[in-house]
Tab-separated table of C-alpha atoms in Angstrom:
chain	number	residue	atom	x	y	z
A	1	MET	CA	-15.720	-21.046	48.289
A	2	ALA	CA	-17.168	-16.730	48.069
A	3	SER	CA	-15.116	-15.348	44.931
A	4	HIS	CA	-12.714	-13.183	47.362
A	5	VAL	CA	-9.520	-11.175	47.355
A	6	VAL	CA	-5.612	-11.294	49.236
A	7	ARG	CA	-3.145	-9.327	50.059
A	8	ILE	CA	-0.085	-9.263	51.583
A	9	GLU	CA	-0.111	-5.208	53.622
A	10	SER	CA	2.459	-5.434	55.061
A	11	ILE	CA	6.057	-7.239	56.537
A	12	THR	CA	7.781	-6.745	58.910
A	13	ILE	CA	11.433	-9.204	58.708
A	14	GLU	CA	13.728	-9.135	61.695
A	15	ASN	CA	17.159	-10.750	62.224
A	16	PHE	CA	16.544	-12.665	58.679
A	17	LYS	CA	19.753	-12.379	56.448
A	18	ASN	CA	20.809	-8.692	56.298
A	19	VAL	CA	18.343	-7.237	58.280
A	20	SER	CA	18.024	-6.816	61.604
A	21	LYS	CA	14.943	-4.607	61.590
A	22	GLY	CA	12.808	-3.684	58.540
A	23	THR	CA	8.903	-2.906	58.053
A	24	LEU	CA	7.414	-2.621	54.469
A	25	ASN	CA	3.652	-1.496	54.173
A	26	PHE	CA	2.413	-2.349	50.540
A	27	GLU	CA	0.065	0.833	50.335
A	28	ASN	CA	0.452	4.037	48.137
A	29	LYS	CA	-0.843	6.303	50.193
A	30	HIS	CA	-0.888	8.991	47.608
A	31	LYS	CA	-2.913	7.708	45.629
A	32	LYS	CA	-5.586	4.493	45.203
A	33	TYR	CA	-5.256	2.027	42.355
A	34	LYS	CA	-6.770	-1.072	41.890
A	35	SER	CA	-3.651	-2.873	41.651
A	36	SER	CA	-0.581	-2.550	44.410
A	37	ILE	CA	2.795	-2.211	43.140
A	38	LEU	CA	5.892	-2.273	45.270
A	39	GLY	CA	9.205	-1.866	43.900
A	40	LEU	CA	11.739	-2.075	46.005
A	41	TYR	CA	15.162	0.314	44.528
A	42	GLY	CA	19.043	-0.640	46.702
A	43	GLN	CA	22.167	-1.122	46.238
A	44	ASN	CA	23.797	-4.675	46.637
A	45	GLY	CA	23.569	-6.372	49.695
A	46	SER	CA	21.125	-3.631	51.165
A	47	GLY	CA	18.287	-6.437	51.470
A	48	LYS	CA	15.905	-6.461	48.632
A	49	THR	CA	16.281	-10.432	48.152
A	50	ALA	CA	15.422	-10.574	52.037
A	51	LEU	CA	12.281	-9.112	51.450
A	52	ILE	CA	11.384	-12.231	48.453
A	53	ASP	CA	12.996	-14.435	50.616
A	54	ALA	CA	10.056	-13.439	53.199
A	55	ILE	CA	7.005	-13.605	50.538
A	56	GLN	CA	8.698	-17.144	49.476
A	57	LEU	CA	8.700	-18.508	53.287
A	58	LEU	CA	5.549	-17.256	53.230
A	59	LYS	CA	3.974	-19.337	51.008
A	60	TYR	CA	5.286	-22.112	52.647
A	61	ALA	CA	3.793	-21.741	55.911
A	62	LEU	CA	0.174	-21.216	54.544
A	63	CYS	CA	1.005	-24.534	51.961
A	64	GLY	CA	1.803	-26.404	55.403
A	65	ASN	CA	5.146	-27.174	53.050
A	66	GLN	CA	8.331	-28.072	54.269
A	67	ILE	CA	10.803	-25.195	54.798
A	68	PRO	CA	14.347	-26.301	52.555
A	69	LYS	CA	17.575	-25.846	55.187
A	70	LYS	CA	19.104	-22.758	52.833
A	71	TYR	CA	16.623	-21.175	55.319
A	72	ALA	CA	18.532	-21.763	58.481
A	73	ASP	CA	21.687	-20.213	57.126
A	74	TYR	CA	19.872	-16.715	56.388
A	75	ILE	CA	19.326	-15.252	60.099
A	76	GLN	CA	21.616	-13.944	61.575
A	77	VAL	CA	25.051	-15.360	62.287
A	78	ASP	CA	24.406	-12.807	66.232
A	79	ALA	CA	20.878	-13.817	67.252
A	80	GLU	CA	18.553	-16.973	68.118
A	81	PHE	CA	16.103	-16.702	65.768
A	82	ALA	CA	14.142	-15.110	62.851
A	83	ARG	CA	11.368	-13.375	63.148
A	84	LEU	CA	8.649	-13.186	60.259
A	85	LYS	CA	5.337	-10.759	60.723
A	86	TYR	CA	3.233	-10.774	57.662
A	87	GLU	CA	-0.803	-8.326	57.725
A	88	LEU	CA	-2.922	-8.582	55.090
A	89	VAL	CA	-6.850	-8.465	54.655
A	90	VAL	CA	-8.757	-10.533	52.463
A	91	ARG	CA	-11.689	-9.124	51.757
A	92	TYR	CA	-15.356	-10.184	50.327
A	93	SER	CA	-17.965	-8.556	48.190
A	94	GLU	CA	-19.416	-6.978	51.908
A	95	GLU	CA	-16.845	-8.634	54.135
A	96	GLU	CA	-13.299	-7.372	54.928
A	97	TYR	CA	-10.801	-9.952	56.884
A	98	LYS	CA	-7.579	-7.957	58.377
A	99	VAL	CA	-5.643	-11.316	59.201
A	100	TRP	CA	-2.355	-10.795	60.884
A	101	TYR	CA	0.542	-14.231	60.714
A	102	GLN	CA	3.350	-13.966	62.419
A	103	PHE	CA	6.169	-17.165	63.344
A	104	SER	CA	10.366	-17.566	64.299
A	105	ILE	CA	12.485	-19.643	62.104
A	106	LYS	CA	15.708	-20.636	64.237
A	107	LYS	CA	19.227	-22.432	62.884
A	108	VAL	CA	18.401	-26.674	64.554
A	109	ILE	CA	20.632	-29.695	63.896
A	110	ASP	CA	19.117	-32.001	61.891
A	111	GLU	CA	18.494	-35.109	63.788
A	112	PHE	CA	17.392	-37.372	60.777
A	113	ALA	CA	20.137	-35.738	58.417
A	114	SER	CA	21.396	-39.124	56.490
A	115	ASN	CA	25.498	-38.347	56.092
A	116	ILE	CA	25.948	-40.297	60.133
A	117	ASP	CA	27.866	-42.965	58.869
A	118	ASP	CA	29.910	-41.367	56.495
A	119	GLU	CA	32.944	-40.457	58.607
A	120	SER	CA	35.101	-38.669	56.351
A	121	ASN	CA	31.974	-36.120	56.535
A	122	THR	CA	32.160	-33.559	59.626
A	123	SER	CA	30.191	-31.077	59.182
A	124	VAL	CA	27.359	-31.084	61.378
A	125	ALA	CA	23.590	-30.736	59.172
A	126	THR	CA	21.574	-28.286	60.309
A	127	ARG	CA	17.460	-27.361	58.773
A	128	ALA	CA	15.427	-23.895	59.797
A	129	GLU	CA	12.557	-24.676	62.522
A	130	LEU	CA	9.482	-22.773	62.066
A	131	PHE	CA	7.813	-22.188	65.681
A	132	ASP	CA	6.092	-19.822	67.586
A	133	GLU	CA	3.153	-19.150	65.234
A	134	VAL	CA	0.379	-16.492	66.211
A	135	LEU	CA	-2.790	-16.351	63.570
A	136	SER	CA	-5.454	-12.912	64.868
A	137	PHE	CA	-8.099	-11.431	62.753
A	138	SER	CA	-9.938	-8.777	62.799
A	139	TYR	CA	-13.331	-8.364	60.903
A	140	LYS	CA	-15.409	-6.254	59.103
A	141	TYR	CA	-18.953	-6.497	57.670
A	142	ASN	CA	-21.209	-3.575	57.516
A	143	GLU	CA	-21.199	-1.545	60.052
A	144	GLN	CA	-20.420	-4.059	61.629
A	145	SER	CA	-16.824	-5.252	63.481
A	146	LEU	CA	-14.495	-6.755	65.799
A	147	ARG	CA	-11.344	-5.623	67.148
A	148	LYS	CA	-8.223	-7.572	66.248
A	149	SER	CA	-8.109	-11.098	68.359
A	150	PRO	CA	-6.286	-14.000	68.508
A	151	LEU	CA	-7.563	-17.131	66.657
A	152	ILE	CA	-3.845	-19.591	66.894
A	153	ASP	CA	-1.444	-18.451	69.517
A	154	THR	CA	1.167	-22.208	69.640
A	155	ARG	CA	3.409	-20.626	71.946
A	156	ALA	CA	0.921	-21.971	74.991
A	157	GLU	CA	2.465	-25.193	76.651
A	158	GLU	CA	-0.917	-26.468	75.623
A	159	LEU	CA	-1.823	-27.449	71.867
A	160	PHE	CA	-2.365	-23.501	71.459
A	161	ALA	CA	-4.880	-20.268	72.876
A	162	PRO	CA	-7.117	-19.383	73.456
A	163	LYS	CA	-8.851	-22.486	75.056
A	164	GLY	CA	-12.809	-21.164	73.295
A	165	LYS	CA	-11.397	-20.466	70.071
A	166	LEU	CA	-9.429	-24.223	70.137
A	167	VAL	CA	-12.839	-25.561	70.765
A	168	GLU	CA	-14.245	-24.009	67.846
A	169	LEU	CA	-11.775	-25.305	65.677
A	170	VAL	CA	-11.205	-28.394	66.545
A	171	GLY	CA	-13.806	-30.117	69.032
A	172	LYS	CA	-13.496	-31.295	71.885
A	173	ASN	CA	-12.701	-35.181	71.558
A	174	LYS	CA	-9.204	-36.246	73.897
A	175	GLU	CA	-7.791	-37.948	71.467
A	176	GLN	CA	-7.988	-36.552	68.781
A	177	TYR	CA	-6.417	-33.793	70.979
A	178	MET	CA	-3.393	-35.946	71.909
A	179	ASN	CA	-3.104	-37.149	68.125
A	180	LEU	CA	-2.661	-32.987	67.227
A	181	LEU	CA	0.404	-33.139	70.171
A	182	VAL	CA	2.355	-34.853	68.498
A	183	THR	CA	1.200	-33.442	65.351
A	184	LYS	CA	2.404	-29.835	66.801
A	185	ARG	CA	5.862	-31.879	67.651
A	186	LEU	CA	6.665	-33.623	64.024
A	187	ALA	CA	5.450	-30.103	62.560
A	188	ARG	CA	8.478	-28.816	64.413
A	189	ALA	CA	10.818	-31.434	63.559
A	190	THR	CA	10.512	-31.322	60.161
A	191	SER	CA	10.034	-27.747	59.724
A	192	ARG	CA	6.757	-27.250	58.783
A	193	SER	CA	3.959	-25.115	59.892
A	194	PHE	CA	1.479	-26.475	62.662
A	195	VAL	CA	-1.383	-24.231	62.016
A	196	PHE	CA	-1.234	-24.771	58.305
A	197	SER	CA	-0.092	-28.324	58.173
A	198	LYS	CA	-1.751	-31.115	55.789
A	199	GLU	CA	-2.736	-32.513	59.217
A	200	MET	CA	-4.394	-29.400	60.827
A	201	MET	CA	-6.257	-28.311	58.049
A	202	LYS	CA	-7.887	-31.760	57.685
A	203	GLN	CA	-8.865	-31.237	61.617
A	204	TYR	CA	-10.387	-27.814	60.719
A	205	ARG	CA	-12.560	-29.593	57.850
A	206	GLU	CA	-13.882	-31.608	59.729
A	207	ASN	CA	-14.988	-30.535	63.220
A	208	CYS	CA	-14.978	-26.453	62.800
A	209	ARG	CA	-17.690	-24.999	64.336
A	210	ASN	CA	-17.313	-21.310	63.010
A	211	LYS	CA	-17.729	-20.230	59.307
A	212	MET	CA	-15.985	-17.440	59.864
A	213	TYR	CA	-12.514	-18.908	61.119
A	214	MET	CA	-13.314	-22.055	58.531
A	215	LYS	CA	-14.070	-19.463	56.019
A	216	LEU	CA	-10.532	-17.136	56.848
A	217	ILE	CA	-8.053	-19.904	57.175
A	218	GLU	CA	-9.204	-21.903	54.094
A	219	SER	CA	-8.730	-18.299	51.851
A	220	LEU	CA	-5.071	-18.071	53.067
A	221	TYR	CA	-4.472	-21.584	51.693
A	222	THR	CA	-6.548	-21.280	48.296
A	223	PHE	CA	-4.008	-18.255	48.528
A	224	ALA	CA	-0.975	-19.201	48.890
A	225	TYR	CA	-1.554	-22.560	47.120
A	226	ARG	CA	-3.009	-20.818	44.274
A	227	GLU	CA	-2.778	-17.038	43.639
A	228	LEU	CA	1.055	-16.300	45.399
A	229	PHE	CA	3.535	-16.393	43.195
A	230	ILE	CA	7.313	-16.042	43.423
A	231	ILE	CA	10.415	-15.862	40.912
A	232	GLY	CA	13.838	-15.773	42.841
A	233	THR	CA	17.177	-15.340	41.284
A	234	GLU	CA	17.856	-19.258	40.846
A	235	SER	CA	15.438	-18.412	37.675
A	236	ILE	CA	18.365	-16.221	36.178
A	237	GLY	CA	20.047	-19.093	37.039
A	238	LEU	CA	18.502	-22.001	34.950
A	239	ILE	CA	18.484	-19.436	32.071
A	240	SER	CA	21.881	-18.570	32.085
A	241	LEU	CA	21.518	-22.732	31.583
A	242	ASN	CA	19.886	-22.839	28.625
A	243	ALA	CA	16.757	-23.751	30.215
A	244	LEU	CA	13.794	-21.643	30.705
A	245	PRO	CA	11.093	-21.719	33.867
A	246	LEU	CA	7.851	-20.852	32.230
A	247	VAL	CA	5.280	-20.570	35.613
A	248	PHE	CA	1.527	-20.306	35.265
A	249	LYS	CA	-1.552	-19.509	36.061
A	250	TYR	CA	-4.358	-21.229	33.517
A	251	ARG	CA	-8.410	-20.687	34.039
A	252	ASN	CA	-10.335	-22.115	31.157
A	253	ASP	CA	-14.443	-22.459	31.118
A	254	ASP	CA	-13.327	-25.885	33.322
A	255	SER	CA	-10.775	-25.457	35.497
A	256	GLU	CA	-7.746	-23.766	36.495
A	257	THR	CA	-4.654	-24.843	36.190
A	258	VAL	CA	-1.094	-23.854	38.073
A	259	GLY	CA	2.380	-25.002	37.533
A	260	ARG	CA	5.445	-24.760	36.222
A	261	ILE	CA	7.917	-26.235	33.520
A	262	VAL	CA	11.133	-26.142	32.894
A	263	ILE	CA	12.339	-26.291	29.610
A	264	SER	CA	15.622	-26.778	27.726
A	265	LEU	CA	16.046	-24.873	24.938
A	266	ASP	CA	18.957	-26.327	23.748
A	267	ALA	CA	17.566	-29.820	23.438
A	268	PRO	CA	14.198	-31.565	23.874
A	269	THR	CA	11.994	-31.396	26.541
A	270	SER	CA	9.811	-34.938	27.774
A	271	ILE	CA	6.798	-33.598	29.735
A	272	PRO	CA	4.172	-35.579	30.146
A	273	GLU	CA	0.892	-35.314	27.497
A	274	LYS	CA	-1.197	-34.564	29.025
A	275	SER	CA	0.435	-31.377	29.593
A	276	PHE	CA	1.292	-30.378	25.974
A	277	ASP	CA	-2.343	-29.068	25.108
A	278	LEU	CA	-1.607	-26.811	28.110
A	279	VAL	CA	1.361	-25.438	28.036
A	280	GLU	CA	0.337	-24.988	23.582
A	281	LYS	CA	-2.861	-23.016	25.151
A	282	VAL	CA	0.130	-21.009	27.720
A	283	ILE	CA	2.072	-20.227	25.317
A	284	GLU	CA	-1.016	-19.149	22.355
A	285	ASN	CA	-2.367	-17.072	25.565
A	286	MET	CA	1.214	-15.141	26.195
A	287	ASN	CA	1.779	-14.698	22.203
A	288	ILE	CA	-0.447	-11.742	22.243
A	289	VAL	CA	1.487	-9.586	24.879
A	290	LEU	CA	4.727	-10.257	23.474
A	291	GLU	CA	4.191	-9.285	19.467
A	292	GLN	CA	3.400	-5.971	21.138
A	293	LEU	CA	6.614	-5.954	23.828
A	294	VAL	CA	8.808	-6.779	20.965
A	295	PRO	CA	7.021	-6.576	17.723
A	296	GLY	CA	7.474	-9.684	15.125
A	297	LEU	CA	8.165	-11.842	17.572
A	298	LYS	CA	5.698	-14.848	18.886
A	299	ILE	CA	7.096	-17.844	20.568
A	300	GLY	CA	5.707	-21.826	19.136
A	301	VAL	CA	6.370	-25.064	20.394
A	302	ILE	CA	7.840	-28.055	18.179
A	303	ASP	CA	6.288	-32.049	18.564
A	304	LEU	CA	9.048	-33.947	18.202
A	305	GLY	CA	6.239	-37.607	18.662
A	306	ALA	CA	5.330	-39.464	21.797
A	307	SER	CA	7.626	-41.594	23.837
A	308	VAL	CA	6.874	-44.615	26.190
A	309	LYS	CA	9.205	-43.625	30.070
A	310	ASN	CA	9.899	-46.433	32.018
A	311	ASP	CA	7.601	-46.430	34.315
A	312	GLY	CA	5.209	-46.512	31.514
A	313	THR	CA	3.552	-43.336	31.071
A	314	VAL	CA	3.185	-41.082	28.036
A	315	ALA	CA	5.778	-38.251	27.495
A	316	ARG	CA	5.417	-35.389	24.735
A	317	GLN	CA	9.246	-34.474	23.630
A	318	ILE	CA	8.906	-31.039	22.230
A	319	GLN	CA	11.352	-27.661	21.556
A	320	LEU	CA	9.876	-23.597	21.541
A	321	MET	CA	10.924	-22.239	18.908
A	322	SER	CA	11.827	-18.448	18.241
A	323	LEU	CA	9.030	-17.105	15.084
A	324	LYS	CA	10.699	-13.860	14.387
A	325	ASN	CA	9.283	-12.562	10.249
A	326	SER	CA	8.406	-15.389	9.643
A	327	LYS	CA	11.557	-16.977	10.659
A	328	LYS	CA	11.813	-20.094	12.877
A	329	ILE	CA	14.781	-19.976	14.667
A	330	PRO	CA	15.657	-22.551	18.091
A	331	PHE	CA	14.442	-20.435	21.152
A	332	CYS	CA	17.842	-20.485	23.208
A	333	TYR	CA	19.100	-17.712	20.198
A	334	GLU	CA	17.623	-15.738	22.092
A	335	SER	CA	18.573	-12.649	23.702
A	336	GLU	CA	18.631	-13.610	27.584
A	337	GLY	CA	15.915	-10.215	28.182
A	338	ILE	CA	12.973	-12.470	25.636
A	339	LYS	CA	14.046	-14.993	27.510
A	340	LYS	CA	13.236	-13.250	30.626
A	341	ILE	CA	9.834	-11.957	29.945
A	342	VAL	CA	9.045	-14.774	28.597
A	343	SER	CA	9.440	-16.124	31.393
A	344	ILE	CA	7.700	-14.264	33.450
A	345	LEU	CA	5.039	-13.236	31.189
A	346	GLN	CA	2.348	-15.537	32.098
A	347	LEU	CA	1.952	-14.626	35.239
A	348	LEU	CA	2.263	-10.387	34.881
A	349	ILE	CA	-0.361	-11.808	32.476
A	350	VAL	CA	-3.031	-12.501	35.805
A	351	VAL	CA	-1.707	-10.199	37.865
A	352	TYR	CA	-2.849	-7.257	35.251
A	353	ASN	CA	-6.470	-8.994	35.253
A	354	ASN	CA	-6.779	-10.608	38.918
A	355	PRO	CA	-6.910	-8.564	41.967
A	356	SER	CA	-6.803	-11.353	43.666
A	357	VAL	CA	-2.969	-12.609	42.475
A	358	THR	CA	0.592	-11.590	44.115
A	359	VAL	CA	3.648	-11.799	42.459
A	360	ALA	CA	6.972	-11.588	43.743
A	361	VAL	CA	9.144	-11.406	41.009
A	362	ASP	CA	13.849	-10.740	42.651
A	363	GLU	CA	15.885	-9.021	40.224
A	364	ILE	CA	12.953	-8.003	37.099
A	365	ASP	CA	15.129	-6.000	35.468
A	366	GLY	CA	18.145	-8.443	34.508
A	367	GLY	CA	18.441	-7.826	30.999
A	368	VAL	CA	15.091	-6.595	30.441
A	369	PHE	CA	15.724	-2.902	27.407
A	370	GLU	CA	15.093	-0.030	30.203
A	371	TYR	CA	12.337	2.385	28.243
A	372	LEU	CA	9.980	-1.188	27.384
A	373	LEU	CA	10.568	-2.163	31.317
A	374	GLY	CA	9.566	0.959	32.928
A	375	GLU	CA	6.608	1.483	30.236
A	376	LEU	CA	5.707	-2.699	31.040
A	377	LEU	CA	5.365	-1.797	34.525
A	378	ASN	CA	3.827	1.923	34.018
A	379	ILE	CA	0.544	-0.377	32.316
A	380	ILE	CA	1.088	-2.259	35.148
A	381	SER	CA	-0.018	-0.119	37.622
A	382	GLU	CA	-2.262	2.216	36.749
A	383	LYS	CA	-4.831	-0.326	34.856
A	384	GLY	CA	-3.957	-3.855	36.377
A	385	LYS	CA	-5.598	-4.753	39.156
A	386	GLY	CA	-3.877	-8.226	40.518
A	387	GLN	CA	-0.480	-7.387	43.101
A	388	LEU	CA	2.782	-7.374	42.539
A	389	ILE	CA	5.965	-6.841	43.959
A	390	PHE	CA	9.565	-6.601	42.700
A	391	THR	CA	13.252	-5.576	42.812
A	392	ALA	CA	15.409	-4.072	40.583
A	393	HIS	CA	18.384	-1.832	40.292
A	394	ASN	CA	17.824	-0.410	37.349
A	395	LEU	CA	15.982	2.924	37.948
A	396	ARG	CA	13.498	3.812	34.759
A	397	PRO	CA	11.145	2.888	36.563
A	398	LEU	CA	10.807	5.774	38.820
A	399	GLU	CA	10.551	8.276	36.149
A	400	THR	CA	7.210	6.160	34.920
A	401	ILE	CA	5.229	4.754	38.326
A	402	ASP	CA	3.829	6.456	40.584
A	403	LYS	CA	6.311	7.170	43.430
A	404	GLY	CA	3.755	5.494	45.918
A	405	PHE	CA	4.326	2.571	44.426
A	406	VAL	CA	8.419	2.467	44.631
A	407	ALA	CA	10.161	1.391	48.730
A	408	PHE	CA	13.705	2.415	49.125
A	409	THR	CA	16.597	0.293	51.119
A	410	THR	CA	18.862	2.094	53.663
A	411	THR	CA	22.405	1.636	55.093
A	412	ASN	CA	20.985	0.892	58.687
A	413	MET	CA	20.134	-2.372	59.355
A	414	ASN	CA	17.918	-1.267	62.368
A	415	ASN	CA	15.184	0.389	60.065
A	416	ARG	CA	16.103	-0.785	56.105
A	417	TYR	CA	13.355	0.343	55.060
A	418	ILE	CA	11.938	3.731	53.889
A	419	ARG	CA	9.741	6.058	51.639
A	420	LEU	CA	11.260	8.138	50.240
A	421	THR	CA	9.991	12.014	52.312
A	422	ASN	CA	10.120	15.635	50.613
A	423	VAL	CA	9.693	15.212	47.371
A	424	LYS	CA	6.763	17.507	45.495
A	425	GLY	CA	4.534	15.990	42.858
A	426	THR	CA	6.766	17.952	39.779
A	427	ASN	CA	9.899	15.937	41.566
A	428	ASN	CA	11.324	13.405	38.736
A	429	LEU	CA	11.625	10.291	41.417
A	430	ARG	CA	15.054	8.502	39.547
A	431	ASP	CA	16.789	12.543	39.884
A	432	PHE	CA	15.804	12.672	43.713
A	433	TYR	CA	16.782	9.962	44.607
A	434	TYR	CA	20.318	9.901	42.889
A	435	ARG	CA	20.012	13.390	44.922
A	436	ASP	CA	19.801	12.197	48.061
A	437	ILE	CA	22.598	9.931	47.768
A	438	VAL	CA	24.853	12.530	46.692
A	439	LEU	CA	23.334	14.551	49.165
A	440	GLY	CA	22.147	12.319	52.235
A	441	GLU	CA	19.171	14.561	53.010
A	442	GLN	CA	16.871	11.414	54.230
A	443	ASN	CA	16.851	10.674	58.204
A	444	GLU	CA	18.318	6.913	56.629
A	445	GLN	CA	21.460	6.618	54.779
A	446	VAL	CA	20.830	5.305	51.451
A	447	TYR	CA	23.320	4.249	49.494
A	448	ASN	CA	26.906	3.073	51.372
A	449	HIS	CA	29.746	5.468	49.694
A	450	THR	CA	32.799	4.516	47.973
A	451	ASN	CA	35.672	6.519	46.866
A	452	ASN	CA	37.372	6.071	43.648
A	453	PHE	CA	40.944	7.371	45.031
A	454	GLU	CA	40.734	3.956	46.964
A	455	ILE	CA	38.810	2.000	44.195
A	456	ALA	CA	41.679	3.032	41.700
A	457	LEU	CA	44.337	1.832	44.055
A	458	ALA	CA	43.020	-1.262	44.420
A	459	PHE	CA	43.090	-2.409	41.463
A	460	ARG	CA	46.398	-1.146	40.905
A	461	GLU	CA	47.185	-2.816	44.344
A	462	ALA	CA	45.792	-6.167	42.654
A	463	GLY	CA	47.110	-5.486	38.951
A	464	GLU	CA	51.169	-5.147	41.257
A	465	ALA	CA	50.415	-8.866	43.157
A	466	PHE	CA	50.586	-10.387	39.424
A	467	GLY	CA	53.431	-8.299	38.288
A	468	SER	CA	50.651	-6.351	35.316
């Protein structure tokens, strides 16, 4: 497939977690940059992680993968379903597609759950069902353009609408049509996208008559599989348990590898023998940047030898070491901040160099020295090429990156995300944000104020309850 760039341009979230309604546009309207950066700030429980979860759901859907059951509990209790809407752009050298993709998820009883025979378990198993998918697009080639039109609308009673696009995408064979109706029902029953399911992708590739449609669908599918990466808070949990989730996208002259390896830090880790060279190359590549971020620090891989697993495959035992000032110590003794940097560093390298890579990181500031974080994000925003979306509590980046790269959460569940207005070029965005927390000068309140006297009184009452 020809080289292309895919970017997420906006996301709208409805009835999902603590967001009744919220729209975030990722475009920096103040200046033009090669990179696309969006840092989301706000108080705890105001919808920051909901944005990262929405991007994770996009990846599940576009890959045709099953949505984990936990997302059933992310739908607001007083809503029948949650709706997610995404606007993306797909660019080739002379062509540009605008893509609109939306779907809904609802909580349903999981009829395939295996706890039926367990009489002691009275809970009802549920899952998240994905439905009402709509994929629309517009097209631009030099002076030629095509208005926004639906490509696949699964809200129809039949397989999908419009009928003309149906014929062009999957053909006229009646037997295939009936099989795809079963596929549609099966996709819903197994919490998967129907539009991007493995079964539908096979049909497109075998029967699609329109090269434009096929190229667009393949671009989105490839983006989700090989160019969209999400680092959630579970990574921080693994680090606290002395495990390093190493996420990477590595390319050499012959091939490209995308993956994730969890490496134990307090004991040797067994990895497939074929992965050993890759891990060494990824860490060697990371060390080029790591030495500049933390002067004198490098990561080394100790090979503890080969072993044969129960299934007959050969594995290698490895352990990560910290090489600092010519001294070797186990990497597990490094700080949480160093571990966090190392866990995402290879993806930051890729997003700096590759315009078609999108990386979304929840709580990017976890344990990282605030000055270093500010400088790191400034470098990526000024000179990078890809798309980086992150949430944070540390406000140092507000002083180092362009104001067009920053958005904020509000206290209004029906308008969760805003950009600050009336910010002058001479304003320090960090100070401006603090000022707005105190004075409330925006159209939406950005902070639920607390009362210090009431907090102190609550501490006192809680202490008296224990006789202290």
